[in-house]
């Protein structure tokens, strides 16, 4: 562990977690004049963000998620101008392939919801899906949802862009400095304890991703977030690969791919879910991946795998985030449990958390995503999960 040269004695807000949520929040709070200290147990983005597939989209099945996604997408589109950091954004579109009649009806409703909120998507035929994503086998596909404005970018660049801007605005970002506890006086937060000492504060933002349940437990707040391993692979170069290849998802199997360099980034769930913090690669997953590829993208059958990695999804029971301010410990604000779509929501959520910390009306109404929805039977499942 590297040494923390100077641990600030106090802060208006301490942010726990240095992924996209944490650095975006730190930037927005510092820009609003707050004394902010961010604590990250490793390097920035090394928890889950930099292991993400990098997809950015506004197409979801839930109106709140659509609003968050669209607001974030606007930031990704302007990121270079806003923060002086290029993020290699490719707006080649998102393409959801559907082979079940019931799912097709759901996607038709999702498209209508997306467009009503200001998005740009439509249902297309299997033939048009094949034209957009030539590598697929369209056998059995009944239709597809096509969202041309969406795409993918480089998560590491986004994290570094926010970090640079946050530091310039006055935020203190401490890496290799894990939080180890939160001390309270009754329901009032008084300080955050770290491996290097304590920081006085009365407000904490939990942006700890898959580790958020532990952080919530320090103040008695139940954050129903559990880690789920997901694996990704990069293929060897593919001759003649269309540079406009969209982010393509086979909805039934959750197999997905998008262009990465001269090859493809590919992923799919494991045959048996691994609910733990284990991020070692399981060679058996390659068999599962090969079966999914053979079913929907057999043209990749002869393409080798160059490299790969494993990361963590932060799952909730309804595959939706938990975002809000604790009613029992008012100084505790949280945003976690994004269930695989956290990276793409980071820009807007940073604004939302700033507003919650400053007791402003959030730029997006996230009341429905409060963690207490589960005890009140208010879960709202997100269906467009990759």
mmCIF file of C-alpha atoms in Angstrom:
data_model
loop_
_atom_site.group_PDB
_atom_site.id
_atom_site.type_symbol
_atom_site.label_atom_id
_atom_site.label_comp_id
_atom_site.label_asym_id
_atom_site.label_seq_id
_atom_site.Cartn_x
_atom_site.Cartn_y
_atom_site.Cartn_z
ATOM 1 C CA UNK A 1 0.000 0.000 0.000
ATOM 2 C CA UNK A 2 1.344 3.385 -0.969
ATOM 3 C CA UNK A 3 1.524 6.053 1.696
ATOM 4 C CA UNK A 4 -1.006 8.850 1.886
ATOM 5 C CA UNK A 5 1.147 11.967 2.175
ATOM 6 C CA UNK A 6 -1.520 14.178 3.742
ATOM 7 C CA UNK A 7 -4.842 12.951 5.058
ATOM 8 C CA UNK A 8 -7.204 15.917 5.320
ATOM 9 C CA UNK A 9 -8.472 16.430 8.853
ATOM 10 C CA UNK A 10 -12.014 17.239 7.740
ATOM 11 C CA UNK A 11 -14.274 17.360 4.710
ATOM 12 C CA UNK A 12 -17.776 18.477 3.830
ATOM 13 C CA UNK A 13 -18.296 15.144 2.072
ATOM 14 C CA UNK A 14 -16.278 11.925 1.987
ATOM 15 C CA UNK A 15 -16.886 9.777 -1.090
ATOM 16 C CA UNK A 16 -16.115 6.071 -0.681
ATOM 17 C CA UNK A 17 -15.243 4.452 -3.999
ATOM 18 C CA UNK A 18 -13.056 5.606 -6.886
ATOM 19 C CA UNK A 19 -14.904 4.205 -9.884
ATOM 20 C CA UNK A 20 -17.027 6.178 -12.322
ATOM 21 C CA UNK A 21 -19.662 7.000 -9.668
ATOM 22 C CA UNK A 22 -17.125 8.217 -7.144
ATOM 23 C CA UNK A 23 -15.006 10.386 -9.424
ATOM 24 C CA UNK A 24 -18.040 11.903 -11.133
ATOM 25 C CA UNK A 25 -19.563 12.724 -7.745
ATOM 26 C CA UNK A 26 -16.304 14.182 -6.414
ATOM 27 C CA UNK A 27 -15.992 16.402 -9.475
ATOM 28 C CA UNK A 28 -19.559 17.702 -9.243
ATOM 29 C CA UNK A 29 -19.366 18.330 -5.489
ATOM 30 C CA UNK A 30 -16.012 20.113 -5.731
ATOM 31 C CA UNK A 31 -17.334 22.226 -8.598
ATOM 32 C CA UNK A 32 -20.210 23.202 -6.299
ATOM 33 C CA UNK A 33 -17.730 24.483 -3.713
ATOM 34 C CA UNK A 34 -17.681 21.498 -1.371
ATOM 35 C CA UNK A 35 -14.552 20.210 0.386
ATOM 36 C CA UNK A 36 -14.461 16.670 -0.948
ATOM 37 C CA UNK A 37 -12.237 13.729 -0.107
ATOM 38 C CA UNK A 38 -12.524 10.546 -2.172
ATOM 39 C CA UNK A 39 -11.200 7.262 -0.782
ATOM 40 C CA UNK A 40 -10.302 4.363 -3.059
ATOM 41 C CA UNK A 41 -8.816 1.115 -1.782
ATOM 42 C CA UNK A 42 -6.792 0.534 -4.951
ATOM 43 C CA UNK A 43 -6.215 2.609 -8.091
ATOM 44 C CA UNK A 44 -9.030 4.685 -9.535
ATOM 45 C CA UNK A 45 -11.460 2.560 -11.519
ATOM 46 C CA UNK A 46 -9.896 -0.748 -10.535
ATOM 47 C CA UNK A 47 -12.959 -2.074 -8.712
ATOM 48 C CA UNK A 48 -15.417 -2.636 -11.554
ATOM 49 C CA UNK A 49 -15.395 0.378 -13.864
ATOM 50 C CA UNK A 50 -12.234 -0.436 -15.793
ATOM 51 C CA UNK A 51 -13.376 -4.039 -16.222
ATOM 52 C CA UNK A 52 -16.614 -2.942 -17.910
ATOM 53 C CA UNK A 53 -17.484 -3.500 -21.564
ATOM 54 C CA UNK A 54 -17.759 0.266 -21.997
ATOM 55 C CA UNK A 55 -21.274 0.398 -23.425
ATOM 56 C CA UNK A 56 -23.160 3.714 -23.283
ATOM 57 C CA UNK A 57 -26.892 3.882 -23.983
ATOM 58 C CA UNK A 58 -30.174 5.511 -23.160
ATOM 59 C CA UNK A 59 -32.293 2.509 -24.152
ATOM 60 C CA UNK A 60 -33.877 0.765 -21.147
ATOM 61 C CA UNK A 61 -37.227 -0.621 -20.042
ATOM 62 C CA UNK A 62 -37.608 1.774 -17.096
ATOM 63 C CA UNK A 63 -38.351 5.486 -17.537
ATOM 64 C CA UNK A 64 -35.955 6.588 -14.782
ATOM 65 C CA UNK A 65 -33.129 4.530 -16.270
ATOM 66 C CA UNK A 66 -33.851 6.043 -19.681
ATOM 67 C CA UNK A 67 -33.635 9.556 -18.245
ATOM 68 C CA UNK A 68 -30.355 8.761 -16.474
ATOM 69 C CA UNK A 69 -28.933 7.050 -19.559
ATOM 70 C CA UNK A 70 -29.873 9.861 -21.953
ATOM 71 C CA UNK A 71 -28.488 12.564 -19.655
ATOM 72 C CA UNK A 72 -25.234 10.630 -19.313
ATOM 73 C CA UNK A 73 -25.046 10.006 -23.048
ATOM 74 C CA UNK A 74 -25.107 13.751 -23.655
ATOM 75 C CA UNK A 75 -22.047 14.080 -21.409
ATOM 76 C CA UNK A 76 -20.181 11.249 -23.143
ATOM 77 C CA UNK A 77 -20.832 12.954 -26.484
ATOM 78 C CA UNK A 78 -19.256 16.189 -25.212
ATOM 79 C CA UNK A 79 -16.663 14.677 -22.891
ATOM 80 C CA UNK A 80 -13.612 15.842 -24.824
ATOM 81 C CA UNK A 81 -14.824 19.436 -24.889
ATOM 82 C CA UNK A 82 -15.963 19.401 -21.267
ATOM 83 C CA UNK A 83 -12.942 17.718 -19.687
ATOM 84 C CA UNK A 84 -10.135 17.825 -22.232
ATOM 85 C CA UNK A 85 -9.935 14.028 -22.338
ATOM 86 C CA UNK A 86 -10.805 11.909 -25.358
ATOM 87 C CA UNK A 87 -12.710 8.736 -24.522
ATOM 88 C CA UNK A 88 -12.730 6.952 -27.918
ATOM 89 C CA UNK A 89 -16.511 7.176 -28.226
ATOM 90 C CA UNK A 90 -18.009 5.083 -31.044
ATOM 91 C CA UNK A 91 -21.729 5.707 -31.548
ATOM 92 C CA UNK A 92 -22.294 2.606 -33.658
ATOM 93 C CA UNK A 93 -25.632 1.858 -31.989
ATOM 94 C CA UNK A 94 -27.096 -0.834 -29.767
ATOM 95 C CA UNK A 95 -28.872 -3.780 -31.376
ATOM 96 C CA UNK A 96 -31.009 -6.146 -29.243
ATOM 97 C CA UNK A 97 -31.828 -9.381 -31.123
ATOM 98 C CA UNK A 98 -35.148 -10.951 -30.073
ATOM 99 C CA UNK A 99 -36.321 -14.495 -30.843
ATOM 100 C CA UNK A 100 -39.316 -14.804 -28.509
ATOM 101 C CA UNK A 101 -42.757 -13.354 -29.260
ATOM 102 C CA UNK A 102 -43.416 -12.247 -25.686
ATOM 103 C CA UNK A 103 -40.025 -10.529 -25.506
ATOM 104 C CA UNK A 104 -40.725 -8.852 -28.832
ATOM 105 C CA UNK A 105 -43.901 -7.275 -27.438
ATOM 106 C CA UNK A 106 -41.939 -6.037 -24.416
ATOM 107 C CA UNK A 107 -39.286 -4.465 -26.620
ATOM 108 C CA UNK A 108 -41.946 -2.749 -28.681
ATOM 109 C CA UNK A 109 -43.197 -1.116 -25.481
ATOM 110 C CA UNK A 110 -39.626 -0.252 -24.478
ATOM 111 C CA UNK A 111 -39.036 1.492 -27.809
ATOM 112 C CA UNK A 112 -42.195 3.559 -27.343
ATOM 113 C CA UNK A 113 -41.115 4.499 -23.803
ATOM 114 C CA UNK A 114 -37.613 5.417 -24.972
ATOM 115 C CA UNK A 115 -38.873 7.641 -27.775
ATOM 116 C CA UNK A 116 -41.427 9.322 -25.513
ATOM 117 C CA UNK A 117 -38.539 10.296 -23.211
ATOM 118 C CA UNK A 118 -36.546 11.826 -26.068
ATOM 119 C CA UNK A 119 -34.626 8.792 -27.266
ATOM 120 C CA UNK A 120 -34.165 7.567 -30.820
ATOM 121 C CA UNK A 121 -34.923 3.882 -31.351
ATOM 122 C CA UNK A 122 -37.116 1.641 -33.463
ATOM 123 C CA UNK A 123 -38.030 -1.968 -34.049
ATOM 124 C CA UNK A 124 -36.484 -3.503 -37.147
ATOM 125 C CA UNK A 125 -36.708 -6.786 -39.044
ATOM 126 C CA UNK A 126 -34.314 -9.711 -38.811
ATOM 127 C CA UNK A 127 -33.080 -8.858 -42.294
ATOM 128 C CA UNK A 128 -32.229 -5.289 -41.308
ATOM 129 C CA UNK A 129 -30.533 -6.554 -38.141
ATOM 130 C CA UNK A 130 -28.394 -8.823 -40.316
ATOM 131 C CA UNK A 131 -27.485 -5.865 -42.532
ATOM 132 C CA UNK A 132 -26.410 -3.806 -39.511
ATOM 133 C CA UNK A 133 -24.522 -6.653 -37.820
ATOM 134 C CA UNK A 134 -23.372 -8.953 -40.654
ATOM 135 C CA UNK A 135 -21.660 -11.521 -38.419
ATOM 136 C CA UNK A 136 -24.910 -12.759 -36.861
ATOM 137 C CA UNK A 137 -26.969 -15.752 -37.924
ATOM 138 C CA UNK A 138 -30.499 -14.310 -38.054
ATOM 139 C CA UNK A 139 -32.198 -17.720 -37.899
ATOM 140 C CA UNK A 140 -35.122 -17.562 -35.472
ATOM 141 C CA UNK A 141 -34.910 -13.819 -34.918
ATOM 142 C CA UNK A 142 -38.393 -12.288 -34.920
ATOM 143 C CA UNK A 143 -37.183 -8.704 -34.775
ATOM 144 C CA UNK A 144 -34.699 -6.403 -33.108
ATOM 145 C CA UNK A 145 -34.607 -3.144 -31.199
ATOM 146 C CA UNK A 146 -32.208 -0.638 -32.773
ATOM 147 C CA UNK A 147 -30.930 2.444 -30.940
ATOM 148 C CA UNK A 148 -28.455 4.166 -33.311
ATOM 149 C CA UNK A 149 -27.247 6.932 -30.978
ATOM 150 C CA UNK A 150 -25.832 4.482 -28.409
ATOM 151 C CA UNK A 151 -22.384 2.901 -28.531
ATOM 152 C CA UNK A 152 -19.246 2.338 -26.465
ATOM 153 C CA UNK A 153 -16.142 4.131 -25.200
ATOM 154 C CA UNK A 154 -13.091 3.569 -22.973
ATOM 155 C CA UNK A 155 -13.945 3.432 -19.233
ATOM 156 C CA UNK A 156 -10.385 4.160 -18.067
ATOM 157 C CA UNK A 157 -10.327 7.414 -20.028
ATOM 158 C CA UNK A 158 -13.631 8.548 -18.540
ATOM 159 C CA UNK A 159 -12.377 7.890 -15.004
ATOM 160 C CA UNK A 160 -9.158 9.783 -15.614
ATOM 161 C CA UNK A 161 -11.028 12.680 -17.204
ATOM 162 C CA UNK A 162 -13.278 13.096 -14.176
ATOM 163 C CA UNK A 163 -10.347 12.630 -11.803
ATOM 164 C CA UNK A 164 -8.319 15.358 -13.503
ATOM 165 C CA UNK A 165 -11.283 17.728 -13.493
ATOM 166 C CA UNK A 166 -12.112 16.883 -9.885
ATOM 167 C CA UNK A 167 -8.597 17.640 -8.686
ATOM 168 C CA UNK A 168 -8.610 20.898 -10.645
ATOM 169 C CA UNK A 169 -11.859 21.841 -8.881
ATOM 170 C CA UNK A 170 -10.281 21.164 -5.484
ATOM 171 C CA UNK A 171 -11.247 17.581 -4.686
ATOM 172 C CA UNK A 172 -8.737 15.368 -2.854
ATOM 173 C CA UNK A 173 -8.598 11.898 -4.406
ATOM 174 C CA UNK A 174 -6.752 9.335 -2.283
ATOM 175 C CA UNK A 175 -5.864 5.991 -3.850
ATOM 176 C CA UNK A 176 -4.580 2.943 -1.981
ATOM 177 C CA UNK A 177 -6.384 4.379 1.042
ATOM 178 C CA UNK A 178 -9.373 2.189 1.905
ATOM 179 C CA UNK A 179 -12.094 3.322 4.244
ATOM 180 C CA UNK A 180 -12.338 0.885 7.166
ATOM 181 C CA UNK A 181 -15.335 2.268 9.030
ATOM 182 C CA UNK A 182 -17.749 5.124 9.676
ATOM 183 C CA UNK A 183 -18.215 6.412 13.200
ATOM 184 C CA UNK A 184 -21.497 7.930 14.346
ATOM 185 C CA UNK A 185 -22.917 9.776 17.324
ATOM 186 C CA UNK A 186 -26.436 8.441 17.423
ATOM 187 C CA UNK A 187 -27.756 8.924 13.895
ATOM 188 C CA UNK A 188 -25.160 11.588 13.033
ATOM 189 C CA UNK A 189 -22.008 10.699 11.099
ATOM 190 C CA UNK A 190 -18.929 12.183 12.773
ATOM 191 C CA UNK A 191 -15.972 10.713 10.889
ATOM 192 C CA UNK A 192 -14.721 8.186 8.378
ATOM 193 C CA UNK A 193 -11.930 5.910 9.497
ATOM 194 C CA UNK A 194 -9.207 4.912 7.022
ATOM 195 C CA UNK A 195 -6.051 2.862 7.140
ATOM 196 C CA UNK A 196 -4.163 6.163 7.416
ATOM 197 C CA UNK A 197 -6.287 7.879 10.053
ATOM 198 C CA UNK A 198 -9.706 9.525 10.382
ATOM 199 C CA UNK A 199 -11.448 12.337 8.498
ATOM 200 C CA UNK A 200 -14.092 14.401 10.286
ATOM 201 C CA UNK A 201 -17.277 14.754 8.275
ATOM 202 C CA UNK A 202 -21.018 14.640 8.708
ATOM 203 C CA UNK A 203 -21.779 13.379 5.204
ATOM 204 C CA UNK A 204 -20.655 10.258 3.331
ATOM 205 C CA UNK A 205 -21.418 9.119 -0.207
ATOM 206 C CA UNK A 206 -21.270 5.368 -0.702
ATOM 207 C CA UNK A 207 -20.194 4.720 -4.297
ATOM 208 C CA UNK A 208 -18.420 1.467 -3.492
ATOM 209 C CA UNK A 209 -20.058 -0.702 -6.140
ATOM 210 C CA UNK A 210 -20.060 -4.397 -5.316
ATOM 211 C CA UNK A 211 -18.594 -3.613 -1.880
ATOM 212 C CA UNK A 212 -21.428 -1.255 -0.892
ATOM 213 C CA UNK A 213 -23.286 -3.649 1.404
ATOM 214 C CA UNK A 214 -20.312 -3.632 3.782
ATOM 215 C CA UNK A 215 -20.126 0.160 3.744
ATOM 216 C CA UNK A 216 -23.837 0.446 4.444
ATOM 217 C CA UNK A 217 -23.445 -2.026 7.280
ATOM 218 C CA UNK A 218 -21.046 0.350 9.049
ATOM 219 C CA UNK A 219 -24.007 2.671 9.716
ATOM 220 C CA UNK A 220 -26.763 0.065 9.854
ATOM 221 C CA UNK A 221 -28.148 0.798 6.378
ATOM 222 C CA UNK A 222 -29.204 -2.254 4.368
ATOM 223 C CA UNK A 223 -27.974 -1.972 0.787
ATOM 224 C CA UNK A 224 -29.083 -5.207 -0.956
ATOM 225 C CA UNK A 225 -26.072 -5.454 -3.278
ATOM 226 C CA UNK A 226 -24.207 -8.679 -4.029
ATOM 227 C CA UNK A 227 -21.243 -9.291 -6.370
ATOM 228 C CA UNK A 228 -21.634 -11.368 -9.526
ATOM 229 C CA UNK A 229 -18.626 -12.287 -11.649
ATOM 230 C CA UNK A 230 -18.815 -11.593 -15.391
ATOM 231 C CA UNK A 231 -16.108 -12.463 -17.910
ATOM 232 C CA UNK A 232 -15.073 -10.705 -21.115
ATOM 233 C CA UNK A 233 -12.783 -11.758 -23.963
ATOM 234 C CA UNK A 234 -11.136 -9.954 -26.871
ATOM 235 C CA UNK A 235 -10.827 -11.854 -30.137
ATOM 236 C CA UNK A 236 -7.875 -11.895 -32.438
ATOM 237 C CA UNK A 237 -8.083 -9.502 -35.422
ATOM 238 C CA UNK A 238 -10.945 -10.234 -37.830
ATOM 239 C CA UNK A 239 -10.171 -9.422 -41.486
ATOM 240 C CA UNK A 240 -12.760 -7.157 -43.081
ATOM 241 C CA UNK A 241 -14.550 -6.371 -39.805
ATOM 242 C CA UNK A 242 -17.062 -3.581 -40.386
ATOM 243 C CA UNK A 243 -15.950 -0.500 -38.396
ATOM 244 C CA UNK A 244 -19.635 0.314 -37.855
ATOM 245 C CA UNK A 245 -20.383 -2.990 -36.141
ATOM 246 C CA UNK A 246 -22.974 -2.148 -33.468
ATOM 247 C CA UNK A 247 -23.011 -3.231 -29.844
ATOM 248 C CA UNK A 248 -25.003 -6.397 -30.561
ATOM 249 C CA UNK A 249 -26.873 -8.364 -27.877
ATOM 250 C CA UNK A 250 -28.621 -11.715 -28.298
ATOM 251 C CA UNK A 251 -31.337 -11.089 -25.708
ATOM 252 C CA UNK A 252 -32.134 -14.751 -24.970
ATOM 253 C CA UNK A 253 -28.553 -15.755 -24.115
ATOM 254 C CA UNK A 254 -27.162 -12.288 -23.211
ATOM 255 C CA UNK A 255 -24.255 -12.921 -25.574
ATOM 256 C CA UNK A 256 -22.929 -9.534 -26.670
ATOM 257 C CA UNK A 257 -20.137 -8.110 -28.771
ATOM 258 C CA UNK A 258 -18.786 -4.838 -30.100
ATOM 259 C CA UNK A 259 -15.727 -3.861 -32.082
ATOM 260 C CA UNK A 260 -12.513 -3.492 -30.089
ATOM 261 C CA UNK A 261 -9.524 -2.526 -32.188
ATOM 262 C CA UNK A 262 -9.258 -4.957 -35.088
ATOM 263 C CA UNK A 263 -11.274 -7.608 -33.267
ATOM 264 C CA UNK A 264 -14.344 -7.913 -31.078
ATOM 265 C CA UNK A 265 -14.993 -7.622 -27.368
ATOM 266 C CA UNK A 266 -17.349 -10.484 -26.484
ATOM 267 C CA UNK A 267 -19.105 -11.554 -23.315
ATOM 268 C CA UNK A 268 -21.943 -13.634 -21.907
ATOM 269 C CA UNK A 269 -23.041 -14.998 -18.509
ATOM 270 C CA UNK A 270 -21.384 -18.039 -16.980
ATOM 271 C CA UNK A 271 -23.269 -21.343 -17.093
ATOM 272 C CA UNK A 272 -23.429 -21.250 -13.278
ATOM 273 C CA UNK A 273 -23.408 -17.827 -11.642
ATOM 274 C CA UNK A 274 -20.455 -17.053 -9.368
ATOM 275 C CA UNK A 275 -21.834 -14.918 -6.525
ATOM 276 C CA UNK A 276 -18.605 -13.815 -4.878
ATOM 277 C CA UNK A 277 -15.739 -11.342 -5.107
ATOM 278 C CA UNK A 278 -13.650 -13.871 -7.052
ATOM 279 C CA UNK A 279 -12.396 -12.238 -10.257
ATOM 280 C CA UNK A 280 -10.192 -15.080 -11.420
ATOM 281 C CA UNK A 281 -10.903 -16.294 -14.946
ATOM 282 C CA UNK A 282 -12.690 -19.624 -15.242
ATOM 283 C CA UNK A 283 -11.482 -21.536 -18.325
ATOM 284 C CA UNK A 284 -14.812 -23.390 -18.370
ATOM 285 C CA UNK A 285 -16.536 -20.172 -19.344
ATOM 286 C CA UNK A 286 -14.899 -20.331 -22.757
ATOM 287 C CA UNK A 287 -17.000 -23.425 -23.477
ATOM 288 C CA UNK A 288 -20.159 -21.524 -22.526
ATOM 289 C CA UNK A 289 -19.066 -18.617 -24.688
ATOM 290 C CA UNK A 290 -18.333 -20.928 -27.624
ATOM 291 C CA UNK A 291 -21.821 -22.457 -27.392
ATOM 292 C CA UNK A 292 -23.468 -19.027 -27.406
ATOM 293 C CA UNK A 293 -21.306 -17.942 -30.339
ATOM 294 C CA UNK A 294 -22.168 -21.094 -32.297
ATOM 295 C CA UNK A 295 -25.863 -20.365 -31.784
ATOM 296 C CA UNK A 296 -25.912 -16.745 -32.889
ATOM 297 C CA UNK A 297 -22.526 -15.730 -34.389
ATOM 298 C CA UNK A 298 -21.080 -18.924 -35.900
ATOM 299 C CA UNK A 299 -18.820 -16.817 -38.137
ATOM 300 C CA UNK A 300 -16.670 -16.286 -35.020
ATOM 301 C CA UNK A 301 -16.161 -19.999 -34.517
ATOM 302 C CA UNK A 302 -12.742 -19.996 -36.155
ATOM 303 C CA UNK A 303 -11.556 -16.721 -34.594
ATOM 304 C CA UNK A 304 -9.119 -17.078 -31.706
ATOM 305 C CA UNK A 305 -9.341 -15.416 -28.316
ATOM 306 C CA UNK A 306 -6.461 -13.035 -27.670
ATOM 307 C CA UNK A 307 -6.991 -11.961 -24.065
ATOM 308 C CA UNK A 308 -9.677 -11.479 -21.458
ATOM 309 C CA UNK A 309 -10.557 -10.610 -17.894
ATOM 310 C CA UNK A 310 -13.226 -10.909 -15.224
ATOM 311 C CA UNK A 311 -14.991 -8.167 -13.297
ATOM 312 C CA UNK A 312 -17.915 -7.744 -10.953
ATOM 313 C CA UNK A 313 -21.502 -6.749 -11.489
ATOM 314 C CA UNK A 314 -23.154 -5.230 -8.400
ATOM 315 C CA UNK A 315 -26.551 -6.903 -8.410
ATOM 316 C CA UNK A 316 -29.820 -6.010 -6.674
ATOM 317 C CA UNK A 317 -32.966 -8.157 -6.530
ATOM 318 C CA UNK A 318 -34.684 -6.210 -9.342
ATOM 319 C CA UNK A 319 -31.554 -5.380 -11.388
ATOM 320 C CA UNK A 320 -32.006 -1.681 -10.665
ATOM 321 C CA UNK A 321 -29.740 0.650 -8.740
ATOM 322 C CA UNK A 322 -30.322 1.817 -5.189
ATOM 323 C CA UNK A 323 -29.915 5.589 -4.959
ATOM 324 C CA UNK A 324 -30.923 7.924 -2.166
ATOM 325 C CA UNK A 325 -30.335 9.331 1.302
ATOM 326 C CA UNK A 326 -30.786 7.151 4.384
ATOM 327 C CA UNK A 327 -33.782 7.996 6.529
ATOM 328 C CA UNK A 328 -32.131 6.571 9.648
ATOM 329 C CA UNK A 329 -28.678 8.097 9.093
ATOM 330 C CA UNK A 330 -29.395 11.299 7.124
ATOM 331 C CA UNK A 331 -25.729 11.980 6.415
ATOM 332 C CA UNK A 332 -25.402 8.728 4.473
ATOM 333 C CA UNK A 333 -26.043 9.046 0.726
ATOM 334 C CA UNK A 334 -25.676 6.058 -1.588
ATOM 335 C CA UNK A 335 -25.651 5.034 -5.245
ATOM 336 C CA UNK A 336 -24.841 1.407 -5.995
ATOM 337 C CA UNK A 337 -26.295 -1.855 -7.289
ATOM 338 C CA UNK A 338 -26.392 -0.819 -10.942
ATOM 339 C CA UNK A 339 -26.451 -4.472 -12.039
ATOM 340 C CA UNK A 340 -24.220 -4.122 -15.078
ATOM 341 C CA UNK A 341 -25.227 -0.664 -16.329
ATOM 342 C CA UNK A 342 -23.360 1.516 -13.846
ATOM 343 C CA UNK A 343 -20.574 2.787 -16.082
ATOM 344 C CA UNK A 344 -22.933 4.339 -18.602
ATOM 345 C CA UNK A 345 -24.930 6.087 -15.834
ATOM 346 C CA UNK A 346 -21.937 7.629 -14.048
ATOM 347 C CA UNK A 347 -22.145 11.151 -15.458
ATOM 348 C CA UNK A 348 -25.771 11.759 -14.487
ATOM 349 C CA UNK A 349 -25.492 9.959 -11.153
ATOM 350 C CA UNK A 350 -22.619 12.240 -10.153
ATOM 351 C CA UNK A 351 -24.998 15.161 -10.615
ATOM 352 C CA UNK A 352 -27.777 13.387 -8.713
ATOM 353 C CA UNK A 353 -25.508 12.656 -5.745
ATOM 354 C CA UNK A 354 -24.277 16.240 -5.700
ATOM 355 C CA UNK A 355 -27.884 17.396 -5.495
ATOM 356 C CA UNK A 356 -28.780 14.907 -2.764
ATOM 357 C CA UNK A 357 -25.769 16.015 -0.703
ATOM 358 C CA UNK A 358 -26.722 19.674 -1.117
ATOM 359 C CA UNK A 359 -30.438 19.048 -0.420
ATOM 360 C CA UNK A 360 -31.386 20.155 -3.908
ATOM 361 C CA UNK A 361 -34.025 18.618 -6.131
ATOM 362 C CA UNK A 362 -32.008 16.078 -8.188
ATOM 363 C CA UNK A 363 -31.582 16.605 -11.923
ATOM 364 C CA UNK A 364 -33.348 13.245 -12.311
ATOM 365 C CA UNK A 365 -36.033 12.149 -9.856
ATOM 366 C CA UNK A 366 -34.615 8.946 -8.339
ATOM 367 C CA UNK A 367 -37.155 8.627 -5.521
ATOM 368 C CA UNK A 368 -38.329 5.287 -6.910
ATOM 369 C CA UNK A 369 -34.790 3.853 -6.575
ATOM 370 C CA UNK A 370 -34.541 4.350 -2.812
ATOM 371 C CA UNK A 371 -33.214 1.242 -1.061
ATOM 372 C CA UNK A 372 -36.331 1.035 1.079
ATOM 373 C CA UNK A 373 -38.410 0.065 -1.959
ATOM 374 C CA UNK A 374 -37.648 -3.586 -1.271
ATOM 375 C CA UNK A 375 -39.184 -3.555 2.205
ATOM 376 C CA UNK A 376 -42.186 -1.658 0.792
ATOM 377 C CA UNK A 377 -42.784 -4.085 -2.109
ATOM 378 C CA UNK A 378 -41.836 -1.381 -4.577
ATOM 379 C CA UNK A 379 -39.278 -3.234 -6.701
ATOM 380 C CA UNK A 380 -39.270 -2.259 -10.391
ATOM 381 C CA UNK A 381 -37.406 -4.775 -12.561
ATOM 382 C CA UNK A 382 -35.107 -3.560 -15.340
ATOM 383 C CA UNK A 383 -35.364 -5.942 -18.285
ATOM 384 C CA UNK A 384 -32.709 -4.567 -20.642
ATOM 385 C CA UNK A 385 -29.772 -5.965 -18.706
ATOM 386 C CA UNK A 386 -26.636 -7.081 -20.561
#
